[in-house]
Backbone as JSON, one array per atom type, in Angstrom:
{
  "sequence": "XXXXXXXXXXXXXXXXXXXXXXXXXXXXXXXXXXXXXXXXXXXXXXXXXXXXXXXXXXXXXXXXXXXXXXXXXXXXXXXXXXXXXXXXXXXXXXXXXXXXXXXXXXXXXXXXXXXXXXXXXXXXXXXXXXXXXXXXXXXXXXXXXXXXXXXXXXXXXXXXXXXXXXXXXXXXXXXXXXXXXXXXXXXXXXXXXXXXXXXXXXXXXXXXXXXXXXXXXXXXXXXXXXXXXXXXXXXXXXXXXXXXXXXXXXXXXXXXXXXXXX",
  "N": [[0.84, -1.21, 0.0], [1.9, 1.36, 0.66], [4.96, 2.76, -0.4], [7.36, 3.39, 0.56], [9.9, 4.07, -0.98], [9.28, 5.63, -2.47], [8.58, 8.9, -4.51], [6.27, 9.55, -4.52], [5.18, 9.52, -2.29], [4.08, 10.92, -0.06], [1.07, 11.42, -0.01], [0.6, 11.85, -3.21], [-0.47, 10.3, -4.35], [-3.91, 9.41, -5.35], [-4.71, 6.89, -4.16], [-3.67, 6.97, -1.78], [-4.83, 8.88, -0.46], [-7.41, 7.78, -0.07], [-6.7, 5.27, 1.44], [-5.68, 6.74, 3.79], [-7.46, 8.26, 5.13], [-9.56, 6.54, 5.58], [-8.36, 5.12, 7.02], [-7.96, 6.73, 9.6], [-10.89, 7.12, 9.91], [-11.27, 4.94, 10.99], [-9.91, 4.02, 12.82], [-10.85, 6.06, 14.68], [-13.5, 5.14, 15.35], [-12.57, 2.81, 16.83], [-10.74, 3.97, 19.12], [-13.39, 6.02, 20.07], [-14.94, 3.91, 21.23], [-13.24, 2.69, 23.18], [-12.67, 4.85, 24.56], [-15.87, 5.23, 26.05], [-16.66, 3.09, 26.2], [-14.9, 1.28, 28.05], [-12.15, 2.55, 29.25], [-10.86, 5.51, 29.74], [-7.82, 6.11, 30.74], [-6.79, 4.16, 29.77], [-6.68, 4.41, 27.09], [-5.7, 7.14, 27.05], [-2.87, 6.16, 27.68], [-2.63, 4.65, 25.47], [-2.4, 7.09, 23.48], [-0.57, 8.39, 24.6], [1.84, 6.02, 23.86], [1.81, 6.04, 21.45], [2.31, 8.32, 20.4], [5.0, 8.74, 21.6], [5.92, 6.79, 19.25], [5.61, 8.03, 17.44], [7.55, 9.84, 17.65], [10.19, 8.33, 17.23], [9.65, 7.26, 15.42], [10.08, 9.36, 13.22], [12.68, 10.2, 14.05], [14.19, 8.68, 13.68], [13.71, 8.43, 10.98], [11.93, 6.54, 10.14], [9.35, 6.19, 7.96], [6.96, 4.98, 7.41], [6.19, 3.89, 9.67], [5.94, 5.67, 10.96], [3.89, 7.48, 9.61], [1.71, 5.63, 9.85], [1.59, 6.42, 13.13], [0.63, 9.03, 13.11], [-1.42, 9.14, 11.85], [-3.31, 7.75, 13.18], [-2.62, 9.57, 15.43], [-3.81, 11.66, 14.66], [-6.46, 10.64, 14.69], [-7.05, 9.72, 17.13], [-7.23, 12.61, 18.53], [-9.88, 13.68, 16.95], [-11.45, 12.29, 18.08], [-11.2, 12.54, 20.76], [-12.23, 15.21, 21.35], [-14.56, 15.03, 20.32], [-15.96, 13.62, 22.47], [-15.66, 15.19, 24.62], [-17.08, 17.22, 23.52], [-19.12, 18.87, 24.47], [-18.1, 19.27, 27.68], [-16.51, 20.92, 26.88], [-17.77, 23.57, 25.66], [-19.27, 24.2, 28.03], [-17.15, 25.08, 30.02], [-16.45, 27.18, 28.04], [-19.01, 28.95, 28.06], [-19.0, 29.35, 30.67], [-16.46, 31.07, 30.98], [-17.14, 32.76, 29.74], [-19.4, 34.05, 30.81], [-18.25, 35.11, 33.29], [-16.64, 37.05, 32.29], [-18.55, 38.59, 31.9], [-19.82, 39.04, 34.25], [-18.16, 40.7, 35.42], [-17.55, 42.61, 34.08], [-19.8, 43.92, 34.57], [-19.92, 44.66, 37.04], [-17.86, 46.18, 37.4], [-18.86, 48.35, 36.25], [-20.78, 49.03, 37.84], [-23.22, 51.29, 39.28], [-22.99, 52.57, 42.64], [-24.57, 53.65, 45.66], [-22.1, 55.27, 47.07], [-22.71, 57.08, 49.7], [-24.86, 55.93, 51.09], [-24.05, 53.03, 51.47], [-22.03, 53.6, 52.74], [-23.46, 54.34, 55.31], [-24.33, 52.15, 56.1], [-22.13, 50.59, 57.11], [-21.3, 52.07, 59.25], [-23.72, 51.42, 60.73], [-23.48, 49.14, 61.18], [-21.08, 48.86, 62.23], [-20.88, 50.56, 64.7], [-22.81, 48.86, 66.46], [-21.13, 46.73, 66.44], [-19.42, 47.42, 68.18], [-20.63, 48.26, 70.4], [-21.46, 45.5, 71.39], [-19.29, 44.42, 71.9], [-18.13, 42.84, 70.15], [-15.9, 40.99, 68.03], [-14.03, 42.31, 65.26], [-13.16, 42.54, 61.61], [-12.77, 44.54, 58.79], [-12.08, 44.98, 55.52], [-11.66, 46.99, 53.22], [-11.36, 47.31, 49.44], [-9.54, 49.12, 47.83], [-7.37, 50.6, 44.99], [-6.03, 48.29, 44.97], [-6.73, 45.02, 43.91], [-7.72, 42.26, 46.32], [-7.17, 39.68, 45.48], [-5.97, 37.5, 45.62], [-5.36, 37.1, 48.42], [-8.17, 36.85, 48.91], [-8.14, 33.78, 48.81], [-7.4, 32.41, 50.42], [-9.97, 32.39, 52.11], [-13.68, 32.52, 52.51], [-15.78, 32.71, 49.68], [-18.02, 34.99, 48.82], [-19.77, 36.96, 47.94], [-22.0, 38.35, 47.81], [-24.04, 41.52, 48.72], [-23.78, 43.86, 50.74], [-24.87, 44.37, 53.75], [-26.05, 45.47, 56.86], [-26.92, 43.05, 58.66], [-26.15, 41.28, 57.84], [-23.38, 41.23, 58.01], [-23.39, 41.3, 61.08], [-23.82, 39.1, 61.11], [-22.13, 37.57, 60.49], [-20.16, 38.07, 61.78], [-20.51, 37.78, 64.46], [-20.01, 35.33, 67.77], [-19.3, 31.97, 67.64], [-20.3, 31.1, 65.16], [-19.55, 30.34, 62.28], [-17.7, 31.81, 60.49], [-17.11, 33.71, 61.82], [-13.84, 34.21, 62.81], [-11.14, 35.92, 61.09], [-11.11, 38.12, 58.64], [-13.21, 40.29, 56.71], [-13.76, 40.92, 53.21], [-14.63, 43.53, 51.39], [-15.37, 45.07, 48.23], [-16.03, 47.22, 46.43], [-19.65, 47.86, 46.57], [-20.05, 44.88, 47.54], [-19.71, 42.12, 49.76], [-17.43, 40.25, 49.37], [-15.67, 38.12, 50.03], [-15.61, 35.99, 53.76], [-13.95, 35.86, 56.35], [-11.03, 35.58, 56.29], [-7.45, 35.52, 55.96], [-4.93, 37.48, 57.05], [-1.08, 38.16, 56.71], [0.25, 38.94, 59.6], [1.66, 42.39, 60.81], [5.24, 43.01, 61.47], [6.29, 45.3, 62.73], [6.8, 46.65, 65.63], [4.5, 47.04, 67.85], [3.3, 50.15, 69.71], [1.11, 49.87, 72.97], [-1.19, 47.8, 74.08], [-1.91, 45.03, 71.43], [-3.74, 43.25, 69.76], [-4.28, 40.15, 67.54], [-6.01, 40.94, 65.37], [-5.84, 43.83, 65.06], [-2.98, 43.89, 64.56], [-3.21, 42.16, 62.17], [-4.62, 43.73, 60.63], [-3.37, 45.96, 60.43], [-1.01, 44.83, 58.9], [-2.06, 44.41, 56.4], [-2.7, 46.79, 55.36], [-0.08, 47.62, 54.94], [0.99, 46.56, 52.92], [-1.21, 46.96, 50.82], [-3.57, 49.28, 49.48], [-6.08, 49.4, 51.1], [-8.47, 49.69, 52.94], [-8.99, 49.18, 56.42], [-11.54, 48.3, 58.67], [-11.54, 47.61, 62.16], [-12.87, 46.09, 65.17], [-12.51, 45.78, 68.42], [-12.46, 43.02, 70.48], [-12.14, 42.45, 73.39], [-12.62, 45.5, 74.66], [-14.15, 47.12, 72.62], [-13.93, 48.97, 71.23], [-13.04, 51.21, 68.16], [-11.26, 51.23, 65.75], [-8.86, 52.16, 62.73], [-7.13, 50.72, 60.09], [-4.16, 51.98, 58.33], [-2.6, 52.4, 55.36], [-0.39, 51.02, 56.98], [-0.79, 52.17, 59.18], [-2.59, 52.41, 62.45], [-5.46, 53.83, 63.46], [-7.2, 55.78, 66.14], [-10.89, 55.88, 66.43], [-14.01, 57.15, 67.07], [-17.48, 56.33, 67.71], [-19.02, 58.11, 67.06], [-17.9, 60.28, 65.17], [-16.88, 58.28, 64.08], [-18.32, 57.95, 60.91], [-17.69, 60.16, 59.33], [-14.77, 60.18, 59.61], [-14.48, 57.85, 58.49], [-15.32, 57.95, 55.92], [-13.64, 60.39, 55.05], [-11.28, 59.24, 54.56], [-11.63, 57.21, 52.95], [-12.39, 58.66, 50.31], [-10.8, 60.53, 50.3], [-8.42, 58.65, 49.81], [-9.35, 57.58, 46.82], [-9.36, 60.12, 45.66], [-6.24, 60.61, 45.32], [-5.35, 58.49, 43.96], [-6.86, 59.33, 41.24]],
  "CA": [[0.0, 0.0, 0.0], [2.58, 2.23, 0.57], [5.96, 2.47, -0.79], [8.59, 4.34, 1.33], [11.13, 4.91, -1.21], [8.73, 6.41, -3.53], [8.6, 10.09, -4.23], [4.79, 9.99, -4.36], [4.99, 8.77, -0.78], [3.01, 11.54, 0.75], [-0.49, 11.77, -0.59], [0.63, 12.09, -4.14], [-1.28, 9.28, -5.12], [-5.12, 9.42, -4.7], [-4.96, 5.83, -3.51], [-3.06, 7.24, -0.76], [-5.58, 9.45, 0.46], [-8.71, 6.94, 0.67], [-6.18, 4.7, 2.71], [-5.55, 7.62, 4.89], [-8.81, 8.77, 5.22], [-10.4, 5.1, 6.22], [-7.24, 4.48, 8.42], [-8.21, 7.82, 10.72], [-12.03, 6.93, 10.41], [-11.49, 3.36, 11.63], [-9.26, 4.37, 14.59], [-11.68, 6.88, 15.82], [-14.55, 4.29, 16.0], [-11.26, 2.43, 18.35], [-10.74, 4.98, 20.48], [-14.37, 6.1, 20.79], [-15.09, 2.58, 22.23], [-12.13, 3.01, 24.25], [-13.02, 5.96, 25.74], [-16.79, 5.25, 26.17], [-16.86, 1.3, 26.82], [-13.45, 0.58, 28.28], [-11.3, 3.15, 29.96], [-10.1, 6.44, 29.77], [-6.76, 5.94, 31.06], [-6.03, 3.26, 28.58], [-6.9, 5.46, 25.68], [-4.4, 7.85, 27.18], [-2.36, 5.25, 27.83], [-2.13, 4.48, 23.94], [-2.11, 7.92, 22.89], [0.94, 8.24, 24.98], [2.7, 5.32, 23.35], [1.64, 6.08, 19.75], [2.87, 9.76, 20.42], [6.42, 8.48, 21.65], [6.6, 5.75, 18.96], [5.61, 8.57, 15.87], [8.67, 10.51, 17.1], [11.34, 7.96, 17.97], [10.05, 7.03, 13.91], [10.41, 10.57, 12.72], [13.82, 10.6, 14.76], [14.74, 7.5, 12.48], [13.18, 8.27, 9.27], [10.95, 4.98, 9.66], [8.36, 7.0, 7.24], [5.8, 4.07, 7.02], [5.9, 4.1, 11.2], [5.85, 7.55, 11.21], [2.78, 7.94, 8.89], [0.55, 5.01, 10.95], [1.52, 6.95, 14.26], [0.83, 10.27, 13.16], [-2.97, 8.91, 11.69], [-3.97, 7.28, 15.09], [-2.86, 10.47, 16.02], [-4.45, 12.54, 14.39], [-7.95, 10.21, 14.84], [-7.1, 10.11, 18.9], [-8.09, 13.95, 18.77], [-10.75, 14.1, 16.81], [-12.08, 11.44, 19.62], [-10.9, 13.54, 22.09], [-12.68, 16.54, 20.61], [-15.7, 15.17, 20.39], [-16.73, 13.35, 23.41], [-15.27, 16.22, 25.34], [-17.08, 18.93, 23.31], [-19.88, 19.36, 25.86], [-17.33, 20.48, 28.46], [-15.62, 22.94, 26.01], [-19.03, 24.08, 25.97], [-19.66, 24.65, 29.39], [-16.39, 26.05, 30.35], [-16.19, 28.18, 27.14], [-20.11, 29.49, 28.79], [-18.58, 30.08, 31.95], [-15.44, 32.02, 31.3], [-17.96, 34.18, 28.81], [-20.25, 34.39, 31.93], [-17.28, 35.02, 34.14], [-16.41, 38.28, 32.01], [-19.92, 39.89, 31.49], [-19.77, 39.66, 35.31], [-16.93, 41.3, 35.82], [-17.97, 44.1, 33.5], [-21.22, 44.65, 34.92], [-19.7, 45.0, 38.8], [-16.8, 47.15, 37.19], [-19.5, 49.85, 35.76], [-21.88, 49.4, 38.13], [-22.9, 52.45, 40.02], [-24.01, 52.29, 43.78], [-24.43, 55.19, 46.28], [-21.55, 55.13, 48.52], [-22.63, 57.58, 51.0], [-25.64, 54.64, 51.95], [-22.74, 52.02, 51.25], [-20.92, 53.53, 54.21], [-24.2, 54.41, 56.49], [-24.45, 50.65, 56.37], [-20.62, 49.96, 57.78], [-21.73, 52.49, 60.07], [-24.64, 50.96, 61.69], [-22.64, 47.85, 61.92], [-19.75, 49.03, 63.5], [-21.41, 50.57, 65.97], [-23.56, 47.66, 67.05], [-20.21, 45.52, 66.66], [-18.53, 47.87, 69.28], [-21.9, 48.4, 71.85], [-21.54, 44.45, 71.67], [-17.73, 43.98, 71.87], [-18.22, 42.14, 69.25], [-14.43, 41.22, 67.46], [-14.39, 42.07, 63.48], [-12.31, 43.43, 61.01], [-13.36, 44.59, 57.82], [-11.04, 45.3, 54.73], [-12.16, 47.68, 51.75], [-10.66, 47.35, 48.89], [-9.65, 50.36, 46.71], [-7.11, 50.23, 43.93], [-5.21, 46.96, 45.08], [-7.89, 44.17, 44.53], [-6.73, 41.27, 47.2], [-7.73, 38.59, 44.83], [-4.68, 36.44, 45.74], [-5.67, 37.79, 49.51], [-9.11, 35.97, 49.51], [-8.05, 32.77, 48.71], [-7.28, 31.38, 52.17], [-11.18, 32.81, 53.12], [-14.65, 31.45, 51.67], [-15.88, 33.43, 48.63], [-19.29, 35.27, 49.21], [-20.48, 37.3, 46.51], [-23.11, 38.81, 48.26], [-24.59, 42.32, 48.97], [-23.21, 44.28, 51.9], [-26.0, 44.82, 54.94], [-25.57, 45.07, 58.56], [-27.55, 42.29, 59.22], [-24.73, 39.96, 57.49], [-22.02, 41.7, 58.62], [-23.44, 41.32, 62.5], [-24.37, 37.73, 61.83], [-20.91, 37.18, 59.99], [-18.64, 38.22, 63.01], [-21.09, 36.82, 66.17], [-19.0, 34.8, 68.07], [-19.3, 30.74, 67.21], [-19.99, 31.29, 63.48], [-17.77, 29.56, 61.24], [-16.95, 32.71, 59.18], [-16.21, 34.79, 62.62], [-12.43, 34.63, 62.76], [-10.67, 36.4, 60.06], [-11.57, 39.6, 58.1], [-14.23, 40.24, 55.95], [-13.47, 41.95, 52.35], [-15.73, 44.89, 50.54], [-14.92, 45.22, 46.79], [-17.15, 48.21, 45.87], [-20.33, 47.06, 47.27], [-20.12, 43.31, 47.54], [-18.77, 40.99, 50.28], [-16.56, 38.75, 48.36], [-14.99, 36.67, 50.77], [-14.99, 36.11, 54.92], [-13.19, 34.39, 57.09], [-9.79, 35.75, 55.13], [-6.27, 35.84, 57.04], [-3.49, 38.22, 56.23], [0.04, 38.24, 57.56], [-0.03, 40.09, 60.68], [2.59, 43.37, 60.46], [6.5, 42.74, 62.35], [7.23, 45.94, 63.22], [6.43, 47.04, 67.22], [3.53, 48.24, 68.41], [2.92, 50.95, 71.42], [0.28, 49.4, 73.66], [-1.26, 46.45, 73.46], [-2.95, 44.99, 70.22], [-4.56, 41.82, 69.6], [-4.12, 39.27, 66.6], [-6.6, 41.11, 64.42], [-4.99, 44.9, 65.04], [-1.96, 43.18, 63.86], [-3.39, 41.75, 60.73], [-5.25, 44.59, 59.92], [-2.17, 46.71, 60.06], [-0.16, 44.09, 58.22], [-2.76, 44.24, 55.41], [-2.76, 47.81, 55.16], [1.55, 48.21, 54.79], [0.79, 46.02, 51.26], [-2.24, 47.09, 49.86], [-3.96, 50.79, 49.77], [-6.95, 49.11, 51.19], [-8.57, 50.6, 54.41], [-9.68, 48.37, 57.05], [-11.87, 48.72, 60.1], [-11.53, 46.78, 63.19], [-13.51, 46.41, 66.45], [-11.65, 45.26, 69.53], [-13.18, 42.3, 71.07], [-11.99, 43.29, 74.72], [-12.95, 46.83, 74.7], [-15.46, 47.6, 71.31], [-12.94, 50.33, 70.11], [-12.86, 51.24, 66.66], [-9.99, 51.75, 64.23], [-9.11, 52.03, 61.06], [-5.89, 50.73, 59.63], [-4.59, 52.89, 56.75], [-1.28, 52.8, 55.39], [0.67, 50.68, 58.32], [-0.82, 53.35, 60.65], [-3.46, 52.39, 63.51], [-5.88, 55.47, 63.42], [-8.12, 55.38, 66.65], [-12.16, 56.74, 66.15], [-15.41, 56.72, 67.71], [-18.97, 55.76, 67.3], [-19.64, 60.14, 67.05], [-17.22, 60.15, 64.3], [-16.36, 57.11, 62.69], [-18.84, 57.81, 59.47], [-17.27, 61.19, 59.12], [-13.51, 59.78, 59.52], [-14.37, 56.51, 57.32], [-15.69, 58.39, 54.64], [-12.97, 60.88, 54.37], [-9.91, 58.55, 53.78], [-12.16, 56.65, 51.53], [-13.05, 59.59, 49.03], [-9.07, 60.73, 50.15], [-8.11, 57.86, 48.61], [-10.05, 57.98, 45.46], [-8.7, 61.2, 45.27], [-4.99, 60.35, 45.45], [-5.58, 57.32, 43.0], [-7.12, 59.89, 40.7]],
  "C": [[0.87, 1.26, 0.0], [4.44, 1.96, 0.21], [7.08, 3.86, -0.49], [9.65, 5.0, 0.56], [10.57, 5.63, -2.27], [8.54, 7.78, -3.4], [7.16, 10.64, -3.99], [4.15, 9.44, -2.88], [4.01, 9.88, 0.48], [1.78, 12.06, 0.12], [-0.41, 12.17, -2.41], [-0.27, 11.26, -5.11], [-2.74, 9.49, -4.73], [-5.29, 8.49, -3.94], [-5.02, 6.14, -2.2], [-3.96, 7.82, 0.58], [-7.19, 8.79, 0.58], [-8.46, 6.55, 1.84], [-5.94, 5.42, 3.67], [-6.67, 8.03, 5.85], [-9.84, 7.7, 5.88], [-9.61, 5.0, 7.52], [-8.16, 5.37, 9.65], [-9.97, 7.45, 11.09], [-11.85, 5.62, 11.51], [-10.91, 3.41, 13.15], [-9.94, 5.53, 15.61], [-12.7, 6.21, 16.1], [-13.52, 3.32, 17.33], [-11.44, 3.04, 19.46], [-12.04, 5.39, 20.88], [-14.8, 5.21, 21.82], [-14.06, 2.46, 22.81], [-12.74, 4.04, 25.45], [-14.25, 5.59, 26.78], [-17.0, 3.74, 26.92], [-15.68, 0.89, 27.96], [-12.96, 1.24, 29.58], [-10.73, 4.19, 29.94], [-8.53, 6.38, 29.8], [-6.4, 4.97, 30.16], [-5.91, 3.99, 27.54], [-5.7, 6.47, 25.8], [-3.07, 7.48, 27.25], [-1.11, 5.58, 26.12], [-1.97, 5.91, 23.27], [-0.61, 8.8, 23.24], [2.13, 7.38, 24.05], [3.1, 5.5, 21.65], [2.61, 7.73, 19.91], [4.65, 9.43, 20.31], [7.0, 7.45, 20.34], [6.69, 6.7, 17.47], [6.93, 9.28, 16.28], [10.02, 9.88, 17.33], [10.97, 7.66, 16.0], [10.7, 8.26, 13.01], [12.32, 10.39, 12.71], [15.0, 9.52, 13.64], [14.93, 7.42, 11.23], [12.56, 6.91, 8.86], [9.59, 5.82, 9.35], [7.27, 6.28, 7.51], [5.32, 3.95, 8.72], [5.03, 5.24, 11.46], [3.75, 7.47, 10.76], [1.84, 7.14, 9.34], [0.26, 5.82, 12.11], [0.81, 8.18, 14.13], [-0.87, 10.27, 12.87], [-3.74, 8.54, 12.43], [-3.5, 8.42, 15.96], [-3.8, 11.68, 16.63], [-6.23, 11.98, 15.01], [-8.3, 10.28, 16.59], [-7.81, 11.83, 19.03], [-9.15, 14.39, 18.43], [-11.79, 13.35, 17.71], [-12.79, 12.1, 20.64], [-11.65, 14.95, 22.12], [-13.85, 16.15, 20.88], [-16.7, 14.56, 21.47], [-16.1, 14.19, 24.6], [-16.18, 17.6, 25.07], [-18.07, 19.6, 24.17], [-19.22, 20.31, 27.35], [-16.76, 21.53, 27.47], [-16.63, 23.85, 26.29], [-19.56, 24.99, 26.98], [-18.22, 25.11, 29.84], [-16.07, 27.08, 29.39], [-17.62, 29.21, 28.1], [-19.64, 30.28, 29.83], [-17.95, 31.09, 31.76], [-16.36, 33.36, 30.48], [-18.63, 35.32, 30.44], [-19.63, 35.46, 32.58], [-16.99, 36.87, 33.74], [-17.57, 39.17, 32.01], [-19.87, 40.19, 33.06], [-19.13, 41.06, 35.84], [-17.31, 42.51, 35.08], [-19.28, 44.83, 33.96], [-20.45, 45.19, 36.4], [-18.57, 46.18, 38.3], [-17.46, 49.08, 36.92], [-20.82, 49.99, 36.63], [-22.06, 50.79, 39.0], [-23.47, 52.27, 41.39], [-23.56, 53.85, 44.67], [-23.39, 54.88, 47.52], [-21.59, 55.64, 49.81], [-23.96, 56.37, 51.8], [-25.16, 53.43, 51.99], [-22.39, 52.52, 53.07], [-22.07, 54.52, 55.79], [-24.49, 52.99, 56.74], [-23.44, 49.7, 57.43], [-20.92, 50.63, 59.08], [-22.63, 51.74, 60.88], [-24.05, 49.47, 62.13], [-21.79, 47.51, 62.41], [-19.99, 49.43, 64.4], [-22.08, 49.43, 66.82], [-22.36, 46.62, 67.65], [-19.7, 46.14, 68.44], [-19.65, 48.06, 70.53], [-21.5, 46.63, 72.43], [-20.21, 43.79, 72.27], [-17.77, 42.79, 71.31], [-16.82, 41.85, 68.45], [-14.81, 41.36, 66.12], [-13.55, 42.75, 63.18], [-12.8, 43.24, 59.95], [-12.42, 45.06, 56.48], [-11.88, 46.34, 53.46], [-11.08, 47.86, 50.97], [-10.37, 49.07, 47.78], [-8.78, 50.43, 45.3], [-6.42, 49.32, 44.01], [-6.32, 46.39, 45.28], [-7.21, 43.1, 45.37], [-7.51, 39.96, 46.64], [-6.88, 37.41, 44.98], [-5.28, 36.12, 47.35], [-6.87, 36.26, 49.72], [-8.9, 34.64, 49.35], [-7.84, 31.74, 49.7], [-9.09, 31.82, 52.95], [-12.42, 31.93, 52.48], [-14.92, 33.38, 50.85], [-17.81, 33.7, 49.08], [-20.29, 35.88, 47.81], [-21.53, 38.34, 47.0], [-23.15, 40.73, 48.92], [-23.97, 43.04, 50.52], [-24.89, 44.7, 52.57], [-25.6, 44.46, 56.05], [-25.81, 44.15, 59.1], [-26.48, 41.26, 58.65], [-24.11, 40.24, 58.11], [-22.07, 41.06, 60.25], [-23.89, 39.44, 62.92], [-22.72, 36.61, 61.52], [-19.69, 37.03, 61.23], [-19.64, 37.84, 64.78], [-20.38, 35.61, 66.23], [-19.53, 33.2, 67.77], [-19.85, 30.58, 65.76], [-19.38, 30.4, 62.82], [-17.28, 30.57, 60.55], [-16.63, 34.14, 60.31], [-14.64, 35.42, 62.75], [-12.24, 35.11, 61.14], [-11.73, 37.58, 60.02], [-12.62, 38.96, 57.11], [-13.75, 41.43, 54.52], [-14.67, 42.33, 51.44], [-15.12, 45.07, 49.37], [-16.45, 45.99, 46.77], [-18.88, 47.96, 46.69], [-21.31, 45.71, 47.75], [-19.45, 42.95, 48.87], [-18.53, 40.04, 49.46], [-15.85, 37.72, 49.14], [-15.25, 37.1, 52.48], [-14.3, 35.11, 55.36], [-11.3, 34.57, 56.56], [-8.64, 36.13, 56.33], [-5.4, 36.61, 56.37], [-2.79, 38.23, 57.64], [0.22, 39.61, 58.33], [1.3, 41.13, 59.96], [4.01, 42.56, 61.84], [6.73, 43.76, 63.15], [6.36, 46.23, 65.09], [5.57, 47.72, 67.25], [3.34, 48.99, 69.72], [1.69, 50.31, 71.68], [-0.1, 48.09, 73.59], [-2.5, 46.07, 72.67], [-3.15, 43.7, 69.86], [-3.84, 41.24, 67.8], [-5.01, 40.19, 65.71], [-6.2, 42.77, 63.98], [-3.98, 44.59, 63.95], [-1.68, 42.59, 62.38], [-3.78, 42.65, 60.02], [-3.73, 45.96, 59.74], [-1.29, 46.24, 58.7], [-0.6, 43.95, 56.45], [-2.29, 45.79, 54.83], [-1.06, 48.2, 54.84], [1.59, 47.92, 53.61], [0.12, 46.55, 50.42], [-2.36, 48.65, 50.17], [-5.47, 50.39, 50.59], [-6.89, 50.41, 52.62], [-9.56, 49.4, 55.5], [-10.23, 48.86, 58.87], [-11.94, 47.75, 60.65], [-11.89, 46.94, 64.65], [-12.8, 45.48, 67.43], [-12.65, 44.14, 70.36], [-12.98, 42.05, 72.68], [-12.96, 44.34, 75.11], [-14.25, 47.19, 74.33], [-14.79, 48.61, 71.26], [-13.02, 50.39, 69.18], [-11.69, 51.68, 65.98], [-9.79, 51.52, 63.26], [-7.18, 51.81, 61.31], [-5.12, 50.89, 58.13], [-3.12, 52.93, 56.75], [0.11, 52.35, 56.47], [0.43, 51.5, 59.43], [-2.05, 52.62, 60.94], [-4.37, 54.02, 63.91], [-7.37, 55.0, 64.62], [-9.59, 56.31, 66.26], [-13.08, 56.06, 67.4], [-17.07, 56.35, 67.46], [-19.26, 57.11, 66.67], [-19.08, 60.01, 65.58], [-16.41, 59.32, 63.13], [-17.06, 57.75, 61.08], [-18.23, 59.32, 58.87], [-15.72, 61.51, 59.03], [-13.43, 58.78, 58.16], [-14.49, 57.41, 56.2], [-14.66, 59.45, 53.85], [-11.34, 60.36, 53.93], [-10.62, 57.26, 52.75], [-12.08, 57.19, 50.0], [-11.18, 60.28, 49.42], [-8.55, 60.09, 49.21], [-7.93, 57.6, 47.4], [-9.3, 59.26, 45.18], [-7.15, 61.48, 44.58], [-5.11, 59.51, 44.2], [-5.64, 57.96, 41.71], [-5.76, 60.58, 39.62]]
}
């Protein structure tokens, strides 16, 4: 059927290309029933071996090797192609999904001065309660690396989460909570506390919330679960406030921020 030392040795002949053309059909009905009846892992198996054996022929110049390996190659993918194409499908869907999201939350518009009467009413409550929490807002550093040690939320910022998020036996109490515009996207999230010395004394979540703030531009508030103090940690600095003044402090190194960024 084929004749190696001939110059019409690659498809020059029509013959050539029936036999080619049957070969690749016949080995994809193979491998389908491989895949489907049999075994996965075998199929990969052989598409492993055929792979190594078309280039140790190549490597040789065993043409007539070569040109079997390279047709059970080729028929392995269109296999592979097609009892796969359902997932392509559905992860091609997703990542589409994935972006329209992302463009809708990027342009959406929300009112931040009732955004941050919301943080308000729930920082106060946290601190009447001595309630422990820390809260992170993000501004032009997203901490998308950040949430990955936390759970992923997605959800709507309201006080009534926030106060049910950080009550003590929870599962999503310890750790911070992060604000991306106005979403909770993740709680439960740890960042590496800060090294350098602090004056007085400051708890595990002080510490983190500082440590967050020396990396990122974020701004994070934190309620003392001792006390019910409030602070904000901005820039590696510890900035103390009060219930009177928090929404009138928060809001202006927020829109500071923005400003600076600008």
């Amino acid at each position: 059927m084929f004749d190696i030392n001939s110059k019409t040795f690659i498809f020059d002949n029509p013959v050539l290309w029936v036999d080619f053309v049957f070969t690749i059909l016949l080995l994809v009905c193979l491998f389908f029933v491989i895949f489907k009846l049999i075994n996965r892992k075998i199929a990969y198996a052989i598409f492993g071996g055929l792979a190594v054996t078309s280039l140790l022929a190549w490597f040789f110049s065993l043409k007539f090797v070569w040109l079997l390996t390279l047709v059970a190659l080729i028929g392995f993918v269109v296999v592979l192609l097609s009892v796969n194409i359902s997932e392509v499908r559905h992860y091609l869907a997703n990542s589409l999904a994935g972006k329209n999201d992302l463009i809708k939350n990027s342009t959406k518009i929300f009112d931040r001065h009732a955004l941050y009467q919301k943080i308000e009413t729930a920082v106060i409550s946290l601190s009447k309660t001595r309630t422990g929490a820390i809260m992170t807002f993000e501004k032009n550093t997203e901490l998308t690396d950040v949430i990955k040690s936390g759970t992923i939320l997605n959800c709507p910022v309201t006080p009534e989460l926030l106060l049910t998020i950080f009550y003590p036996g929870t599962r999503l109490h310890d750790g911070a909570v992060v604000i991306r515009r106005d979403l909770i996207i993740a709680a439960s999230v740890y960042y590496t506390p800060t090294t350098k010395p602090l004056t007085g004394k400051f708890g595990s979540r002080h510490r983190a919330a500082i440590g967050i703030s020396e990396i990122t531009d974020s701004i994070t508030v934190i309620v003392s679960e001792e006390t019910g103090r409030i602070s904000l940690a901005v820039s590696g600095e510890l900035i103390p406030v009060n219930a009177d003044n928090f929404l009138r402090i928060f809001e202006d190194y927020m829109f500071e921020e923005e400003k600076v960024s600008k």
